[in-house]
XYZ file of C-alpha atoms in Angstrom:
779
model
C -14.878 -44.026 19.801
C -12.716 -45.921 22.050
C -12.601 -49.560 23.341
C -10.670 -52.597 23.160
C -11.625 -54.773 20.035
C -13.045 -58.553 20.324
C -11.425 -61.286 18.300
C -11.769 -60.803 14.362
C -14.380 -62.505 13.026
C -14.500 -64.677 9.731
C -16.074 -62.031 7.487
C -16.923 -62.230 3.684
C -15.428 -60.203 0.548
C -16.407 -56.516 1.073
C -17.275 -55.935 -2.611
C -20.978 -55.380 -1.683
C -20.288 -52.844 1.186
C -21.791 -55.198 3.801
C -20.423 -56.695 6.703
C -21.879 -59.979 8.707
C -20.480 -60.652 12.054
C -22.663 -63.434 13.591
C -26.380 -61.745 13.737
C -24.746 -58.166 13.158
C -24.802 -56.501 9.878
C -22.401 -53.641 9.183
C -23.176 -51.648 6.059
C -20.596 -49.601 4.599
C -22.177 -46.501 2.348
C -19.663 -45.336 0.234
C -20.362 -41.864 -0.968
C -18.971 -38.358 -2.543
C -18.079 -35.792 -0.174
C -20.824 -32.891 -0.475
C -22.852 -34.834 -3.309
C -26.350 -34.523 -3.551
C -27.604 -37.749 -4.956
C -25.671 -39.398 -2.539
C -26.926 -37.193 0.226
C -30.393 -38.306 -1.069
C -29.505 -41.978 -1.451
C -28.021 -42.332 2.336
C -31.150 -40.728 3.726
C -33.355 -43.510 1.874
C -30.887 -46.159 2.961
C -30.523 -45.445 6.552
C -34.501 -45.086 6.800
C -34.474 -48.600 5.078
C -31.966 -50.123 7.098
C -32.924 -48.943 10.252
C -29.491 -48.969 11.836
C -29.126 -48.974 15.877
C -25.843 -46.806 15.460
C -24.352 -44.789 12.759
C -20.414 -44.134 12.127
C -19.602 -40.943 10.006
C -16.029 -40.171 8.641
C -14.976 -37.431 10.838
C -12.917 -36.511 13.756
C -14.136 -38.096 17.063
C -13.587 -35.398 19.528
C -16.265 -33.872 18.138
C -18.950 -36.588 19.150
C -20.030 -34.345 21.587
C -21.085 -31.572 19.269
C -23.097 -33.804 17.416
C -26.642 -33.179 18.995
C -25.819 -29.330 18.447
C -26.286 -30.221 14.642
C -29.961 -29.881 14.218
C -30.146 -26.259 15.216
C -27.284 -25.336 12.633
C -27.969 -23.679 9.615
C -25.050 -25.008 6.887
C -23.187 -24.629 5.380
C -20.952 -25.080 8.740
C -17.787 -26.804 9.558
C -16.095 -28.442 12.329
C -13.133 -26.598 13.694
C -10.394 -28.135 15.296
C -7.314 -26.174 16.169
C -4.353 -26.447 18.647
C -4.746 -23.717 21.337
C -1.921 -21.151 20.953
C -0.430 -22.202 17.559
C -2.704 -21.445 14.572
C -0.934 -22.957 11.911
C -2.215 -26.516 13.673
C -5.826 -26.159 12.420
C -8.278 -28.006 10.098
C -11.641 -27.687 8.820
C -14.453 -30.476 7.957
C -17.086 -28.507 5.991
C -20.879 -29.609 5.915
C -23.665 -28.750 3.396
C -27.245 -29.463 3.360
C -26.749 -31.689 0.605
C -23.299 -33.349 2.001
C -24.370 -37.335 2.606
C -22.555 -37.106 5.979
C -24.688 -34.094 7.313
C -27.912 -35.676 6.154
C -26.769 -38.921 8.302
C -26.155 -37.074 11.238
C -29.919 -35.290 10.745
C -31.070 -38.706 10.283
C -29.470 -40.243 13.524
C -30.236 -37.268 15.869
C -33.969 -36.949 15.236
C -34.043 -40.819 15.183
C -32.661 -41.066 18.295
C -29.771 -43.270 17.073
C -26.283 -43.110 18.136
C -23.810 -40.896 15.904
C -20.056 -40.975 16.248
C -17.504 -39.996 13.952
C -15.011 -42.797 13.292
C -11.852 -41.274 11.618
C -8.296 -40.562 13.140
C -8.617 -38.037 15.758
C -7.647 -34.368 15.311
C -5.204 -34.763 18.139
C -2.998 -37.225 16.257
C -4.028 -35.510 12.577
C -3.063 -31.892 13.466
C 0.023 -33.343 15.048
C 1.454 -35.105 11.697
C 0.266 -32.498 9.454
C 0.547 -29.005 10.876
C 0.088 -25.956 8.862
C -2.089 -27.661 6.226
C -5.435 -26.143 7.446
C -7.129 -29.254 5.539
C -7.433 -32.916 6.183
C -6.753 -34.362 2.590
C -8.314 -37.584 1.615
C -7.512 -39.086 -1.878
C -4.188 -39.415 -2.880
C -5.321 -41.053 -6.053
C -8.117 -40.116 -8.429
C -10.646 -43.141 -8.614
C -13.506 -41.179 -9.674
C -11.046 -40.332 -12.822
C -10.245 -43.749 -13.403
C -13.786 -44.907 -13.424
C -14.857 -41.933 -15.576
C -11.920 -42.769 -18.091
C -13.075 -46.435 -17.786
C -16.508 -45.470 -19.108
C -15.342 -43.157 -21.825
C -15.351 -39.747 -19.987
C -12.790 -37.324 -20.164
C -14.633 -35.046 -16.970
C -14.947 -37.119 -13.964
C -17.383 -34.693 -12.479
C -19.190 -35.062 -15.308
C -19.483 -38.816 -14.973
C -20.430 -38.586 -11.211
C -23.181 -36.625 -12.075
C -24.701 -38.871 -14.916
C -24.210 -42.357 -13.014
C -25.039 -40.762 -9.209
C -26.237 -37.381 -8.803
C -28.838 -37.741 -11.726
C -30.280 -40.985 -10.659
C -33.355 -41.515 -8.332
C -30.923 -43.820 -5.953
C -27.181 -44.209 -5.285
C -26.086 -47.860 -6.292
C -24.030 -48.640 -3.249
C -23.270 -52.183 -4.190
C -21.613 -50.828 -7.775
C -19.985 -48.337 -6.120
C -17.985 -50.684 -3.896
C -17.436 -53.469 -6.511
C -15.918 -50.433 -8.573
C -13.817 -49.288 -6.222
C -12.511 -52.682 -4.913
C -11.629 -53.084 -8.851
C -9.811 -49.460 -8.678
C -7.943 -50.265 -5.545
C -7.052 -53.746 -6.817
C -3.085 -53.656 -6.278
C -3.233 -50.550 -4.191
C -0.610 -49.699 -1.552
C -2.035 -47.142 0.983
C 0.170 -44.447 1.962
C 1.385 -43.970 5.534
C -1.578 -41.687 6.260
C -4.372 -43.375 4.331
C -3.241 -46.600 6.378
C -3.615 -44.634 9.691
C -6.977 -43.347 8.860
C -8.579 -46.603 7.461
C -6.882 -48.615 10.553
C -8.542 -46.023 13.119
C -11.812 -46.629 11.155
C -11.789 -50.559 11.602
C -10.779 -49.862 15.073
C -14.185 -47.611 15.527
C -16.205 -50.306 13.891
C -14.807 -52.961 16.130
C -15.765 -51.151 19.085
C -19.029 -50.436 17.985
C -19.327 -54.289 17.522
C -17.952 -54.959 20.814
C -20.551 -52.780 22.605
C -23.647 -54.854 21.223
C -24.853 -52.768 18.391
C -26.695 -55.106 15.861
C -27.109 -52.898 12.826
C -24.281 -50.327 11.970
C -24.197 -48.362 9.157
C -20.776 -46.744 7.974
C -20.547 -43.224 6.075
C -17.531 -42.889 4.436
C -15.876 -41.608 1.340
C -16.241 -44.565 -1.491
C -12.353 -45.142 -1.611
C -12.401 -46.338 1.525
C -15.565 -48.979 1.239
C -12.857 -51.884 0.204
C -10.631 -51.145 3.319
C -13.691 -51.135 5.560
C -16.171 -53.546 4.053
C -13.698 -56.607 4.871
C -11.898 -59.000 4.813
C -10.501 -57.243 8.552
C -7.049 -57.775 8.951
C -6.449 -58.606 12.687
C -6.932 -56.046 15.376
C -3.361 -56.365 16.545
C -2.182 -55.083 12.742
C -4.197 -52.094 13.399
C -3.087 -51.596 16.370
C 0.501 -51.680 15.488
C -0.059 -49.213 12.625
C -1.774 -46.621 15.133
C 0.987 -47.105 17.677
C 3.381 -44.284 19.058
C 1.195 -41.613 16.747
C 2.329 -37.983 17.786
C -0.318 -36.454 19.556
C -1.079 -32.567 20.319
C -4.216 -31.044 22.414
C -6.743 -30.361 20.199
C -9.996 -28.183 20.877
C -13.223 -28.624 18.136
C -16.056 -26.201 17.513
C -18.675 -25.618 14.950
C -18.181 -22.322 12.715
C -20.202 -20.816 9.962
C -19.065 -21.618 6.570
C -19.721 -20.263 3.003
C -20.053 -21.932 -0.275
C -17.531 -19.832 -1.411
C -14.799 -21.280 0.667
C -16.592 -24.840 -0.256
C -16.259 -24.328 -3.886
C -12.428 -23.702 -3.356
C -11.447 -25.609 -0.480
C -12.826 -28.667 1.068
C -11.749 -30.148 4.425
C -12.855 -33.679 2.639
C -10.377 -33.449 -0.154
C -13.613 -33.416 -2.455
C -13.661 -29.746 -3.329
C -16.580 -28.989 -5.755
C -16.877 -26.057 -8.004
C -20.463 -25.484 -8.139
C -22.018 -25.743 -4.570
C -24.994 -23.673 -5.707
C -25.809 -26.130 -8.433
C -25.700 -28.757 -5.902
C -27.789 -26.892 -3.545
C -30.637 -26.686 -6.291
C -30.553 -30.023 -7.490
C -30.956 -31.822 -3.476
C -33.354 -29.057 -2.772
C -35.622 -29.164 -5.873
C -35.473 -32.659 -7.263
C -38.923 -31.833 -9.519
C -37.936 -30.321 -12.841
C -34.349 -28.818 -11.527
C -33.658 -27.447 -14.927
C -36.553 -25.449 -15.338
C -36.484 -24.069 -11.774
C -32.708 -23.241 -12.353
C -33.116 -21.191 -15.534
C -36.544 -19.422 -14.103
C -34.030 -18.419 -11.301
C -31.059 -17.478 -13.527
C -33.745 -15.019 -15.463
C -34.733 -13.740 -12.123
C -31.331 -12.961 -11.220
C -30.531 -11.297 -14.676
C -33.965 -9.127 -14.369
C -32.799 -7.751 -11.031
C -29.995 -6.306 -12.340
C -32.287 -4.554 -15.217
C -31.759 -7.211 -18.042
C -34.589 -7.868 -20.022
C -35.341 -11.649 -19.955
C -38.976 -12.723 -21.014
C -40.764 -16.008 -20.198
C -40.180 -17.019 -23.955
C -36.223 -16.959 -22.952
C -36.915 -19.549 -20.131
C -38.875 -21.794 -22.445
C -36.467 -21.369 -25.196
C -33.440 -21.941 -22.794
C -34.774 -24.974 -21.150
C -35.391 -26.536 -24.964
C -31.840 -25.840 -25.634
C -30.537 -27.763 -22.470
C -32.786 -30.562 -23.145
C -31.343 -30.999 -26.483
C -27.875 -30.686 -25.677
C -28.279 -33.375 -22.984
C -29.991 -35.726 -25.306
C -27.180 -34.940 -28.082
C -24.437 -35.874 -25.378
C -26.488 -38.884 -24.266
C -26.882 -37.477 -20.700
C -29.927 -38.574 -18.678
C -30.342 -34.963 -17.329
C -29.278 -32.059 -18.789
C -26.400 -30.889 -16.200
C -24.636 -27.631 -15.472
C -22.772 -27.345 -18.813
C -26.143 -27.644 -20.736
C -27.987 -25.237 -18.637
C -25.103 -22.714 -18.414
C -24.743 -23.073 -22.482
C -28.203 -22.627 -22.647
C -28.287 -19.370 -20.281
C -25.605 -17.882 -22.174
C -27.109 -18.549 -25.789
C -30.696 -17.536 -24.664
C -30.785 -15.662 -21.686
C -27.584 -13.766 -22.113
C -27.448 -13.583 -25.819
C -24.102 -14.448 -26.286
C -22.967 -12.046 -23.751
C -20.532 -13.420 -21.216
C -20.969 -10.776 -18.409
C -24.379 -12.004 -17.443
C -22.678 -15.637 -17.217
C -20.281 -14.533 -14.689
C -23.321 -12.943 -12.527
C -25.096 -16.535 -12.578
C -21.571 -17.922 -12.009
C -21.300 -15.780 -8.920
C -24.798 -15.740 -7.452
C -26.100 -18.993 -8.466
C -23.735 -21.663 -9.321
C -21.491 -21.043 -6.483
C -23.974 -19.247 -4.497
C -23.437 -16.528 -1.364
C -24.741 -18.754 1.409
C -23.060 -18.256 4.819
C -23.964 -20.770 7.339
C -24.854 -19.915 10.925
C -24.366 -21.686 14.708
C -26.496 -21.118 17.837
C -25.528 -19.637 20.948
C -25.508 -22.868 22.611
C -22.263 -23.748 20.217
C -19.096 -23.495 22.249
C -17.532 -20.159 22.071
C -14.775 -18.388 23.768
C -16.148 -14.804 25.423
C -14.458 -13.164 22.058
C -16.571 -14.449 19.702
C -20.047 -14.200 22.147
C -19.040 -10.806 22.590
C -18.913 -9.719 18.793
C -21.791 -11.513 17.998
C -23.473 -9.505 20.398
C -21.940 -6.252 18.993
C -23.015 -7.684 15.743
C -26.534 -7.274 16.956
C -26.470 -4.059 18.619
C -24.763 -2.342 15.952
C -26.943 -4.155 13.088
C -23.941 -5.707 11.101
C -24.841 -8.999 9.732
C -22.205 -11.338 8.523
C -22.732 -11.911 4.854
C -20.595 -14.070 2.469
C -20.421 -11.720 -0.421
C -18.492 -8.334 -0.792
C -20.883 -5.486 0.399
C -20.047 -1.750 0.275
C -20.795 0.066 3.737
C -20.208 3.841 3.739
C -20.810 5.216 7.409
C -20.914 9.052 8.334
C -18.961 9.419 11.560
C -21.159 12.198 12.950
C -24.046 8.949 13.645
C -23.802 7.381 16.664
C -24.472 4.152 15.313
C -22.445 4.420 12.454
C -19.149 5.465 14.562
C -19.498 2.339 16.692
C -19.421 0.409 13.636
C -16.173 1.954 12.759
C -14.679 1.462 16.219
C -15.646 -2.458 15.749
C -14.208 -2.723 12.202
C -11.006 -1.262 13.305
C -10.880 -2.770 16.464
C -11.107 -5.861 14.534
C -8.542 -5.387 12.342
C -6.184 -5.097 14.956
C -6.832 -8.361 15.760
C -6.188 -9.731 12.283
C -9.977 -10.286 11.841
C -10.194 -8.430 8.341
C -14.108 -8.374 8.339
C -14.018 -4.989 6.807
C -11.482 -3.770 4.391
C -11.242 0.182 4.330
C -11.716 1.963 1.342
C -11.405 5.945 -0.393
C -14.511 7.332 1.226
C -16.893 9.111 -1.359
C -17.344 12.338 0.164
C -15.209 14.821 1.603
C -13.734 15.239 4.776
C -12.981 13.186 7.966
C -16.448 12.421 8.906
C -16.570 9.709 6.624
C -15.552 6.443 5.868
C -16.287 3.676 3.340
C -15.574 -0.261 3.935
C -15.918 -3.923 1.849
C -17.528 -6.273 4.055
C -16.855 -9.813 3.710
C -17.067 -12.466 6.545
C -14.432 -15.939 6.134
C -14.741 -18.667 7.933
C -10.975 -18.099 9.180
C -12.090 -15.097 11.159
C -13.504 -17.691 13.845
C -9.980 -18.930 14.163
C -8.538 -15.774 14.385
C -10.741 -14.914 17.311
C -10.120 -18.105 19.023
C -6.707 -17.443 18.921
C -6.562 -14.147 20.365
C -8.936 -15.135 23.054
C -6.355 -14.963 25.781
C -6.116 -11.572 25.053
C -9.448 -10.380 26.714
C -13.306 -11.571 26.900
C -14.567 -8.440 24.772
C -13.302 -7.201 21.194
C -12.346 -3.766 22.812
C -10.348 -5.307 25.838
C -8.517 -7.534 23.462
C -7.827 -5.091 20.717
C -6.398 -2.880 23.366
C -3.883 -5.731 24.773
C -3.034 -6.437 21.205
C -1.823 -2.944 20.746
C -0.097 -2.728 23.764
C 1.942 -6.142 22.805
C 2.580 -4.686 19.306
C 4.114 -1.586 21.108
C 6.268 -3.618 23.214
C 7.936 -5.836 20.188
C 11.373 -5.145 20.017
C 11.414 -5.310 16.192
C 8.366 -2.591 16.046
C 10.011 0.165 13.879
C 9.074 3.802 14.156
C 6.495 3.989 11.427
C 4.848 0.718 12.937
C 4.258 2.608 16.533
C 3.114 5.399 14.482
C 0.551 3.935 12.396
C -0.102 1.866 15.721
C -1.282 4.963 17.409
C -3.362 5.807 14.210
C -5.277 2.325 14.648
C -5.836 3.059 18.404
C -7.644 6.421 17.534
C -9.483 4.868 14.780
C -10.420 2.207 16.981
C -11.361 4.259 20.281
C -8.648 2.609 22.625
C -7.646 5.502 24.705
C -6.697 2.686 27.334
C -4.024 1.437 25.212
C -2.682 5.158 23.784
C -0.479 5.804 27.048
C 1.530 2.693 26.826
C 2.004 2.740 22.574
C 2.830 6.822 23.147
C 5.320 5.758 25.660
C 7.111 3.173 23.282
C 6.755 5.893 19.964
C 8.225 8.209 22.614
C 11.331 6.272 23.462
C 11.584 4.742 20.049
C 11.649 8.284 18.242
C 14.448 9.466 20.834
C 16.779 6.810 19.830
C 16.257 7.227 15.751
C 18.970 9.030 14.752
C 17.727 8.724 10.932
C 15.678 12.191 9.978
C 14.254 10.233 6.977
C 12.613 7.806 9.474
C 11.247 10.758 11.483
C 9.959 12.243 7.958
C 7.907 9.195 7.127
C 6.690 8.963 10.610
C 5.082 12.295 11.087
C 2.531 12.198 8.724
C 0.521 9.487 10.448
C 1.010 11.365 13.883
C -0.220 14.296 12.525
C -3.730 12.450 11.110
C -3.903 10.525 14.439
C -3.884 14.070 16.051
C -6.611 15.122 13.584
C -8.921 11.827 13.743
C -8.653 12.221 17.664
C -9.893 15.759 17.353
C -12.692 14.858 14.726
C -13.913 11.883 16.582
C -13.618 13.487 20.176
C -10.541 10.670 21.195
C -8.446 11.835 23.761
C -4.766 11.643 22.765
C -3.103 13.589 25.643
C 0.539 13.831 24.977
C 0.509 13.176 21.417
C 0.634 16.838 20.335
C 3.696 17.298 22.065
C 5.390 13.987 20.764
C 4.448 15.476 17.371
C 5.979 18.789 17.629
C 8.947 16.987 18.982
C 9.329 14.834 16.364
C 9.187 17.934 13.894
C 11.536 19.853 16.213
C 14.442 16.932 15.501
C 13.109 16.841 11.413
C 14.069 20.902 11.523
C 17.141 20.353 13.057
C 18.086 16.995 10.784
C 17.178 18.169 7.662
C 19.822 20.446 6.619
C 22.527 17.604 7.171
C 20.048 15.041 5.631
C 20.138 17.258 2.405
C 23.656 17.329 1.746
C 25.332 15.435 -1.062
C 22.469 13.478 -2.758
C 22.339 12.242 -5.677
C 19.403 11.888 -7.878
C 17.781 8.980 -6.500
C 18.166 10.184 -2.994
C 16.770 13.516 -3.660
C 13.375 12.386 -5.374
C 13.123 10.057 -2.183
C 14.012 12.976 0.205
C 11.294 15.415 -1.611
C 8.656 13.178 -1.073
C 9.323 13.342 2.481
C 9.432 16.985 2.417
C 6.227 17.385 0.734
C 4.510 14.963 2.862
C 5.705 16.752 6.222
C 4.835 19.696 4.449
C 1.187 18.585 3.973
C 1.133 17.431 7.786
C 2.126 20.404 9.120
C -0.339 22.283 7.450
C -3.123 20.096 9.790
C -1.650 21.075 12.933
C -3.303 23.612 14.974
C -2.070 26.209 16.959
C -1.738 25.832 20.925
C -3.968 27.407 22.692
C -3.177 30.753 23.909
C -0.801 30.410 27.224
C -0.195 26.689 26.868
C 2.886 25.266 28.191
C 4.417 22.590 25.912
C 7.575 22.444 27.081
C 7.230 19.158 29.113
C 6.124 15.870 27.733
C 2.803 14.415 29.249
C 2.283 11.842 31.859
C 2.207 9.322 29.176
C 5.868 9.547 27.969
C 8.368 7.946 29.794
C 10.537 9.918 32.436
C 13.576 8.683 30.169
C 12.839 10.854 27.287
C 11.742 13.767 29.914
C 15.440 13.584 31.145
C 17.321 13.247 28.136
C 19.885 15.649 27.109
C 19.472 17.945 24.632
C 19.887 16.810 20.890
C 19.390 13.131 22.116
C 15.398 12.716 22.206
C 12.194 14.402 22.751
C 13.553 16.788 25.221
C 15.070 18.680 22.295
C 11.330 19.705 22.380
C 12.591 22.567 24.374
C 12.626 24.559 21.040
C 8.496 24.397 20.795
C 8.699 26.426 24.214
C 10.094 29.487 22.201
C 6.090 29.874 21.122
C 6.920 29.472 17.379
C 3.957 27.776 15.611
C 5.093 24.563 13.717
C 4.240 25.996 10.454
C 6.654 29.095 10.927
C 9.380 26.639 12.487
C 9.051 24.556 9.464
C 8.983 27.491 6.922
C 11.875 29.083 8.777
C 13.966 25.548 8.362
C 12.968 25.309 4.565
C 13.912 29.095 3.945
C 17.408 28.524 5.363
C 17.920 25.500 3.599
C 16.847 26.954 0.448
C 19.809 29.596 0.442
C 22.465 26.723 0.198
C 24.650 26.560 -2.660
C 25.083 23.097 -2.586
C 21.619 21.842 -2.727
C 20.538 19.237 -5.455
C 18.163 21.142 -8.044
C 15.320 19.051 -7.610
C 15.394 20.057 -3.832
C 16.412 23.495 -4.261
C 13.360 23.884 -6.770
C 10.821 22.276 -4.695
C 11.795 24.532 -1.709
C 11.595 27.501 -3.453
C 7.884 26.535 -4.797
C 6.580 25.989 -1.349
C 8.286 29.094 0.238
C 6.501 30.862 -2.945
C 2.964 29.359 -2.047
C 3.409 30.302 1.487
C 4.091 33.947 0.666
C 7.649 33.465 2.226
C 9.301 34.514 -1.054
C 9.726 37.896 -3.101
C 12.590 36.951 -5.234
C 11.073 33.786 -6.308
C 12.040 35.150 -10.220
C 15.738 35.997 -9.493
C 15.976 32.514 -7.861
C 14.718 30.923 -11.238
C 16.803 33.325 -13.328
C 19.809 32.210 -11.128
C 19.123 28.335 -11.293
C 18.848 28.764 -15.437
C 21.776 30.761 -15.728
C 24.568 30.009 -18.294
C 26.776 28.927 -15.352
C 24.595 26.111 -14.413
C 24.657 22.438 -16.012
C 21.589 22.255 -18.471
C 20.680 18.834 -16.440
C 20.693 20.639 -12.991
C 18.616 23.407 -14.495
C 16.248 21.073 -15.665
C 15.895 19.428 -12.263
C 15.179 22.662 -10.423
C 12.728 23.115 -12.634
C 11.196 19.815 -11.875
C 10.922 20.957 -8.403
C 9.551 24.379 -8.808
C 6.523 22.859 -10.905
C 6.005 19.988 -9.043
C 3.083 21.754 -7.769
C 1.228 22.239 -10.860
C 1.777 24.551 -13.822
C -0.826 27.109 -13.297
C 1.874 29.564 -11.974
C 3.203 30.034 -15.478
C 0.254 30.987 -16.824
C -0.375 33.739 -14.289
C 3.219 34.856 -14.085
C 4.685 36.008 -17.705
C 8.081 36.456 -16.177
C 8.555 33.055 -14.981
C 7.007 31.773 -17.831
C 9.409 33.685 -20.177
C 12.143 32.845 -18.165
C 11.659 29.078 -18.960
C 10.914 29.729 -22.507
C 14.070 31.770 -22.921
C 16.174 29.042 -21.343
C 14.957 25.999 -23.186
C 15.099 28.082 -26.790
C 18.627 28.836 -25.682
C 19.526 25.091 -25.141
C 21.371 23.613 -28.151
C 20.558 20.313 -29.501
C 22.798 18.019 -27.598
C 21.446 19.806 -24.239
C 17.982 19.650 -25.168
C 17.913 15.927 -25.731
C 19.841 15.617 -22.211
C 17.460 17.324 -20.401
C 14.125 15.882 -22.570
C 13.344 12.953 -20.118
C 13.047 15.385 -17.335
C 11.170 17.897 -19.185
C 8.820 15.392 -20.226
C 8.271 14.237 -16.796
C 7.874 17.641 -15.460
C 5.416 18.807 -17.940
C 3.871 15.086 -18.490
C 2.496 15.940 -14.669
C 0.428 18.953 -15.688
C -3.096 18.294 -16.165
C -4.414 18.607 -19.824
C -6.039 22.086 -19.190
C -2.726 23.532 -17.563
C -0.621 22.385 -20.641
C -3.408 24.091 -22.938
C -3.140 27.357 -21.132
C 0.603 27.295 -21.108
C 0.919 27.035 -24.891
C -1.788 29.327 -25.080
C 0.386 31.833 -23.330
C 3.277 31.311 -25.364
C 1.679 31.177 -28.754
C 0.150 34.612 -27.536
C 3.685 35.931 -26.812
C 5.285 34.564 -29.952
C 3.062 37.145 -32.199
C 4.126 39.912 -30.096
C 0.875 40.471 -28.497
C 1.137 42.324 -25.286
C -1.054 40.706 -22.149
C -4.802 41.521 -22.698
C -4.388 42.803 -26.423
C -5.546 41.328 -29.533
C -5.553 42.040 -33.110
C -8.077 44.148 -34.601
C -9.907 43.722 -38.156
C -10.831 47.297 -38.951
C -12.353 46.227 -42.400
C -14.856 43.766 -40.346
C -15.183 46.303 -37.553
C -16.299 49.133 -39.836
C -19.918 47.875 -40.040
C -20.031 47.648 -36.250
C -18.642 50.518 -35.535
C -21.108 52.373 -37.762
C -24.169 50.822 -36.430
C -23.054 51.883 -32.752
C -22.650 55.577 -33.876
C -25.463 55.840 -35.441
C -27.352 54.608 -32.261
C -25.337 57.246 -30.624
C -27.024 59.505 -32.788
C -23.257 60.448 -34.360
C -22.491 59.774 -38.279
C -19.150 58.375 -39.499
C -17.118 60.621 -41.361
């Protein structure tokens, strides 16, 4: 609200919270933000005062949004942000039990002008960027008053004095705040805010309003109720403030966010309890404990009416013992723990989560100012029957169903836009047709949508543009680009794939570190597989995958040279990942020509010289399958004498499992010969047995080789290799370890495979019975 204030009138002391300027009365109602008692009292006081103008603590740029309030479903929040600068944003939350919200509803229903009177967001966001919150109090006046009254808990004092009363003593609050603020010197931010509030009051007086009501935090009452300083003094405080362009709108809020973070600096830990106090003024304790019992019954706990009656009695007794006018949250929680939950804290935590905090999520109407991206998401949510909720919700998707596939596409697209509404989890079913998500809507998601509004008018278009921007970033690593390809396929963004694949091909051509290629390949193969499963076209992806595999096969022998233990373990992880990925690659169709890249791959990679980039994929044209090309590389590498024992053992096992080796026993015998150090031999065994111990159970020769080598070690040698052996055999499943032990015990008794000792004496009776059945007699 703007305007040039007139001369400063003579105004009496502000201890009562009332100003008289000639025939004009200004009532300053000090409240506690988000206080149900204050909310009821403000509504009743406004009905008594019948003001012709209402000023409310908040950003004045939001004045055009006030008429929308009656159609909104709180909790909601005013969002102020600077376009293009997501760090410069702030929220002003409102619940149904917020005094400011009740003042807005009263004014709009009565046709009374309602305006915000706090420092404009254009200034506050310029002064305090990146906080995402508009702080209020630098001191704790409520704590000071509570301590003076003998309370160690400010929340409990406020509940007893204000929230549990039928009315709010506004004059007493004004007097108390005046006493607390005596000698107080406001800091720079507080001085600016209160100067602008006074400026807004002067503007309303100049406009001729006769009965003005001001709703603000109790702390500000002495500064607004008089005596007011000269207008020139306030203008001097406000002169030269930095300013930014701020845009405002309404967004949904949650009680969970209200409990942990409040734009008014008056965060409450129990919004669900306060909602109950505001909504149920009649017998609130009885109704609360009855609702708590219903929550516990829904979880299968046996809670009877007798439990509820006894818990109500206990809560009342505790309040009487503590001298409280009404049982508060502490008393009803203790009563619920002792009676309803029978001393168990887990059900109490359920009541805390469901009722004390609550899962309420607000709603804004379609008439609320929104960017096209927000409107498209709302339409997608309706079409896909995905309702935003404040509490975590598990969602299982079967991608063979069109509805679930559409939901999957939407959630993956939103993740590309930094809207983490859904978090993917481990699918319960087998195969690639299932996904599991955990959904939880947060108010910050609206801010992310607003910040990405310039990327497109629909979620799909914005996600595709975002993928292109990420692909074109100079800082994008090879692993980032492969992950991006996978995200594009999961999100069904075929329009983004050519640009991302081109960037990937160019990056792969320049990356000379084979371990980077090995780290990137599994994601590429998964992306190719997702494309097949989901019916997504990923033209050109298979060529890049095969090109990367060819470069890996060429560079792996060099990368495996001269490795220490840590480097060998790291390379082994890459080898296992590539081996698993290669197994997923499908064979090319008969007669397919794979020598050249697709149209989505830049010409620069097509024209690259051999050995410098994806043009090395000419090896693919030889007709060899990816699996055979990979196994040939591993076979040639496994014959080298300079390999680290861990790598050699693992390669031997991979080739054996693939049916490519017939001399695994001879290789193990050489690795464990006396010419090898015990440490290298143990590393070889660790690599060989990394795939599991069942091989030793079914191959007596390999088991005897390991057993003979182990028993032939000296005491010192055994001590040296013990950590490696523990790591190796500790990785076996318990049944595998038991089966290996039984084999060794059987071999130790001298029994041959398949034979067991026979007790002739115990078998004699059975033999005689069989002979008689057969018509023969023993002898």
